[in-house]
Amino acid sequence: HTGFSMFWDAILGFLARNAHLPDLEILVNLGDWPLIKEKNKDIAMFSWCGSKDTRDIMFPTYELTEASLEMMGRQSLDVLTAMARNAPKWEEKESKVFWRGRDSRRERLNLVELASNHANLINASITNFFFFRDEMEKYG
């Protein structure tokens, strides 16, 4: 994926400009689940997720990392701060499941379909299609 290659080129360029990097190989986990178990602790794997049982090196999502590298992170944080200031009080919130995410697993599409059948209970949407682009019309 060209966009992802450019993204990692930007990350590696940032690291090389700001830190001394030894001769090393970097592995990147593109999935939404951690991979490195304790027995494989000598493997350095960057992931968007982790757990107490895995040793993946976590880093922020593609969008947040890219925005930070482009010096837009401060603006994004300002927007999020303003949103939090204007958020409704807990008592005023709806009793409804709210979920947003990309199409990395079939179960996520199933959740969006479930939400369309139970809009009074669930508000779920796919924010970005990559794996199931042929189904964008149905879920987008």
PDB file of C-alpha atoms in Angstrom:
ATOM      1  CA  HIS A   1       0.000   0.000   0.000  1.00  0.00           C
ATOM      2  CA  THR A   2       1.656   3.201  -1.199  1.00  0.00           C
ATOM      3  CA  GLY A   3       0.139   5.451   1.471  1.00  0.00           C
ATOM      4  CA  PHE A   4       1.346   3.161   4.228  1.00  0.00           C
ATOM      5  CA  SER A   5       4.871   3.022   2.763  1.00  0.00           C
ATOM      6  CA  MET A   6       4.968   6.822   2.703  1.00  0.00           C
ATOM      7  CA  PHE A   7       3.673   6.848   6.289  1.00  0.00           C
ATOM      8  CA  TRP A   8       6.485   4.551   7.493  1.00  0.00           C
ATOM      9  CA  ASP A   9       9.065   6.488   5.491  1.00  0.00           C
ATOM     10  CA  ALA A  10       7.920   9.598   7.383  1.00  0.00           C
ATOM     11  CA  ILE A  11       8.146   7.818  10.758  1.00  0.00           C
ATOM     12  CA  LEU A  12      11.606   6.421  10.054  1.00  0.00           C
ATOM     13  CA  GLY A  13      12.783   9.809   8.772  1.00  0.00           C
ATOM     14  CA  PHE A  14      11.502  11.449  11.964  1.00  0.00           C
ATOM     15  CA  LEU A  15      13.258   8.852  14.145  1.00  0.00           C
ATOM     16  CA  ALA A  16      16.517   9.157  12.176  1.00  0.00           C
ATOM     17  CA  ARG A  17      16.493  12.958  12.544  1.00  0.00           C
ATOM     18  CA  ASN A  18      15.764  12.860  16.281  1.00  0.00           C
ATOM     19  CA  ALA A  19      17.540   9.781  17.622  1.00  0.00           C
ATOM     20  CA  HIS A  20      20.586   7.639  17.017  1.00  0.00           C
ATOM     21  CA  LEU A  21      19.334   4.397  15.491  1.00  0.00           C
ATOM     22  CA  PRO A  22      21.510   1.292  15.588  1.00  0.00           C
ATOM     23  CA  ASP A  23      21.633  -1.080  12.643  1.00  0.00           C
ATOM     24  CA  LEU A  24      18.279  -2.813  13.089  1.00  0.00           C
ATOM     25  CA  GLU A  25      15.288  -4.352  11.389  1.00  0.00           C
ATOM     26  CA  ILE A  26      11.819  -3.051  12.150  1.00  0.00           C
ATOM     27  CA  LEU A  27       8.707  -5.199  11.859  1.00  0.00           C
ATOM     28  CA  VAL A  28       5.252  -3.633  11.664  1.00  0.00           C
ATOM     29  CA  ASN A  29       2.016  -5.400  12.533  1.00  0.00           C
ATOM     30  CA  LEU A  30      -0.767  -4.155  10.232  1.00  0.00           C
ATOM     31  CA  GLY A  31      -3.487  -6.076  12.063  1.00  0.00           C
ATOM     32  CA  ASP A  32      -5.655  -5.020  14.981  1.00  0.00           C
ATOM     33  CA  TRP A  33      -4.286  -7.559  17.433  1.00  0.00           C
ATOM     34  CA  PRO A  34      -0.878  -7.904  19.119  1.00  0.00           C
ATOM     35  CA  LEU A  35       1.399 -10.722  17.948  1.00  0.00           C
ATOM     36  CA  ILE A  36       4.568 -11.014  20.050  1.00  0.00           C
ATOM     37  CA  LYS A  37       4.281 -13.434  22.956  1.00  0.00           C
ATOM     38  CA  GLU A  38       6.754 -13.579  25.873  1.00  0.00           C
ATOM     39  CA  LYS A  39       8.687 -16.489  24.304  1.00  0.00           C
ATOM     40  CA  ASN A  40       9.473 -14.260  21.284  1.00  0.00           C
ATOM     41  CA  LYS A  41      10.536 -11.236  23.341  1.00  0.00           C
ATOM     42  CA  ASP A  42      13.653 -10.628  21.202  1.00  0.00           C
ATOM     43  CA  ILE A  43      11.482  -9.645  18.231  1.00  0.00           C
ATOM     44  CA  ALA A  44      10.690  -5.917  18.017  1.00  0.00           C
ATOM     45  CA  MET A  45       7.236  -5.483  16.487  1.00  0.00           C
ATOM     46  CA  PHE A  46       5.435  -2.145  16.188  1.00  0.00           C
ATOM     47  CA  SER A  47       1.651  -2.483  16.567  1.00  0.00           C
ATOM     48  CA  TRP A  48      -1.394  -0.281  16.945  1.00  0.00           C
ATOM     49  CA  CYS A  49      -2.505  -2.443  19.840  1.00  0.00           C
ATOM     50  CA  GLY A  50      -1.114  -4.401  22.747  1.00  0.00           C
ATOM     51  CA  SER A  51      -2.048  -6.390  25.809  1.00  0.00           C
ATOM     52  CA  LYS A  52      -0.579  -7.359  29.139  1.00  0.00           C
ATOM     53  CA  ASP A  53       0.291 -10.770  27.642  1.00  0.00           C
ATOM     54  CA  THR A  54       2.173  -9.495  24.579  1.00  0.00           C
ATOM     55  CA  ARG A  55       5.359  -7.508  23.952  1.00  0.00           C
ATOM     56  CA  ASP A  56       4.422  -5.496  20.861  1.00  0.00           C
ATOM     57  CA  ILE A  57       5.683  -1.898  20.855  1.00  0.00           C
ATOM     58  CA  MET A  58       2.525   0.203  20.675  1.00  0.00           C
ATOM     59  CA  PHE A  59       2.258   3.436  18.729  1.00  0.00           C
ATOM     60  CA  PRO A  60      -0.761   5.674  17.970  1.00  0.00           C
ATOM     61  CA  THR A  61      -3.088   5.091  15.057  1.00  0.00           C
ATOM     62  CA  TYR A  62      -2.107   5.934  11.500  1.00  0.00           C
ATOM     63  CA  GLU A  63      -4.156   9.154  11.513  1.00  0.00           C
ATOM     64  CA  LEU A  64      -2.805  10.473  14.835  1.00  0.00           C
ATOM     65  CA  THR A  65       0.790   9.584  14.004  1.00  0.00           C
ATOM     66  CA  GLU A  66       0.577  11.113  10.537  1.00  0.00           C
ATOM     67  CA  ALA A  67      -0.995  14.310  11.932  1.00  0.00           C
ATOM     68  CA  SER A  68       1.722  14.557  14.575  1.00  0.00           C
ATOM     69  CA  LEU A  69       4.489  14.053  12.036  1.00  0.00           C
ATOM     70  CA  GLU A  70       2.996  16.799   9.881  1.00  0.00           C
ATOM     71  CA  MET A  71       2.906  19.125  12.901  1.00  0.00           C
ATOM     72  CA  MET A  72      -0.849  19.111  12.950  1.00  0.00           C
ATOM     73  CA  GLY A  73      -1.045  17.239  16.245  1.00  0.00           C
ATOM     74  CA  ARG A  74      -1.350  20.440  18.264  1.00  0.00           C
ATOM     75  CA  GLN A  75      -4.309  21.580  16.209  1.00  0.00           C
ATOM     76  CA  SER A  76      -5.970  18.180  16.592  1.00  0.00           C
ATOM     77  CA  LEU A  77      -5.426  18.262  20.344  1.00  0.00           C
ATOM     78  CA  ASP A  78      -6.931  21.764  20.497  1.00  0.00           C
ATOM     79  CA  VAL A  79     -10.014  20.541  18.655  1.00  0.00           C
ATOM     80  CA  LEU A  80     -10.351  17.528  20.973  1.00  0.00           C
ATOM     81  CA  THR A  81      -9.939  19.761  24.026  1.00  0.00           C
ATOM     82  CA  ALA A  82     -12.669  22.095  22.792  1.00  0.00           C
ATOM     83  CA  MET A  83     -14.939  19.129  22.128  1.00  0.00           C
ATOM     84  CA  ALA A  84     -14.392  17.833  25.664  1.00  0.00           C
ATOM     85  CA  ARG A  85     -15.233  21.242  27.144  1.00  0.00           C
ATOM     86  CA  ASN A  86     -18.550  21.236  25.297  1.00  0.00           C
ATOM     87  CA  ALA A  87     -19.402  17.590  25.990  1.00  0.00           C
ATOM     88  CA  PRO A  88     -22.745  16.842  27.652  1.00  0.00           C
ATOM     89  CA  LYS A  89     -22.834  15.960  31.324  1.00  0.00           C
ATOM     90  CA  TRP A  90     -22.888  12.246  32.109  1.00  0.00           C
ATOM     91  CA  GLU A  91     -26.549  12.375  33.112  1.00  0.00           C
ATOM     92  CA  GLU A  92     -27.453  13.912  29.737  1.00  0.00           C
ATOM     93  CA  LYS A  93     -25.763  11.204  27.655  1.00  0.00           C
ATOM     94  CA  GLU A  94     -27.745   8.627  25.702  1.00  0.00           C
ATOM     95  CA  SER A  95     -27.853   4.998  26.805  1.00  0.00           C
ATOM     96  CA  LYS A  96     -26.520   3.768  23.489  1.00  0.00           C
ATOM     97  CA  VAL A  97     -23.423   1.907  22.266  1.00  0.00           C
ATOM     98  CA  PHE A  98     -21.214   4.198  20.162  1.00  0.00           C
ATOM     99  CA  TRP A  99     -18.443   2.788  17.958  1.00  0.00           C
ATOM    100  CA  ARG A 100     -16.302   4.048  15.061  1.00  0.00           C
ATOM    101  CA  GLY A 101     -13.457   2.231  13.325  1.00  0.00           C
ATOM    102  CA  ARG A 102     -11.995   0.922  10.097  1.00  0.00           C
ATOM    103  CA  ASP A 103     -13.057  -2.233   8.267  1.00  0.00           C
ATOM    104  CA  SER A 104     -10.248  -4.495   9.487  1.00  0.00           C
ATOM    105  CA  ARG A 105     -12.489  -7.450  10.414  1.00  0.00           C
ATOM    106  CA  ARG A 106     -15.811  -8.879   9.234  1.00  0.00           C
ATOM    107  CA  GLU A 107     -17.165  -8.571  12.795  1.00  0.00           C
ATOM    108  CA  ARG A 108     -16.949  -4.781  12.479  1.00  0.00           C
ATOM    109  CA  LEU A 109     -19.178  -4.848   9.409  1.00  0.00           C
ATOM    110  CA  ASN A 110     -21.556  -7.132  11.303  1.00  0.00           C
ATOM    111  CA  LEU A 111     -21.712  -4.544  14.111  1.00  0.00           C
ATOM    112  CA  VAL A 112     -22.635  -1.788  11.642  1.00  0.00           C
ATOM    113  CA  GLU A 113     -25.373  -4.002  10.195  1.00  0.00           C
ATOM    114  CA  LEU A 114     -26.623  -4.776  13.706  1.00  0.00           C
ATOM    115  CA  ALA A 115     -26.678  -1.037  14.410  1.00  0.00           C
ATOM    116  CA  SER A 116     -28.813  -0.380  11.341  1.00  0.00           C
ATOM    117  CA  ASN A 117     -31.353  -2.902  12.668  1.00  0.00           C
ATOM    118  CA  HIS A 118     -31.208  -1.560  16.240  1.00  0.00           C
ATOM    119  CA  ALA A 119     -30.557   2.175  15.876  1.00  0.00           C
ATOM    120  CA  ASN A 120     -32.229   2.823  19.242  1.00  0.00           C
ATOM    121  CA  LEU A 121     -29.422   0.824  20.959  1.00  0.00           C
ATOM    122  CA  ILE A 122     -26.316   1.112  18.746  1.00  0.00           C
ATOM    123  CA  ASN A 123     -24.626   3.895  16.775  1.00  0.00           C
ATOM    124  CA  ALA A 124     -21.819   2.261  14.773  1.00  0.00           C
ATOM    125  CA  SER A 125     -20.044   3.316  11.576  1.00  0.00           C
ATOM    126  CA  ILE A 126     -17.016   2.395   9.496  1.00  0.00           C
ATOM    127  CA  THR A 127     -14.668   5.382   9.221  1.00  0.00           C
ATOM    128  CA  ASN A 128     -12.357   4.043   6.521  1.00  0.00           C
ATOM    129  CA  PHE A 129     -12.612   1.178   4.048  1.00  0.00           C
ATOM    130  CA  PHE A 130      -9.544  -0.795   2.989  1.00  0.00           C
ATOM    131  CA  PHE A 131     -10.214  -4.528   3.303  1.00  0.00           C
ATOM    132  CA  PHE A 132     -13.873  -4.551   2.246  1.00  0.00           C
ATOM    133  CA  ARG A 133     -13.975  -1.722  -0.311  1.00  0.00           C
ATOM    134  CA  ASP A 134     -16.376  -3.710  -2.475  1.00  0.00           C
ATOM    135  CA  GLU A 135     -18.955  -3.427   0.340  1.00  0.00           C
ATOM    136  CA  MET A 136     -18.706   0.344   0.885  1.00  0.00           C
ATOM    137  CA  GLU A 137     -22.157   0.964  -0.611  1.00  0.00           C
ATOM    138  CA  LYS A 138     -23.784  -1.372   1.889  1.00  0.00           C
ATOM    139  CA  TYR A 139     -21.932  -0.195   5.023  1.00  0.00           C
ATOM    140  CA  GLY A 140     -20.659   3.273   4.119  1.00  0.00           C
TER     141      GLY A 140
END
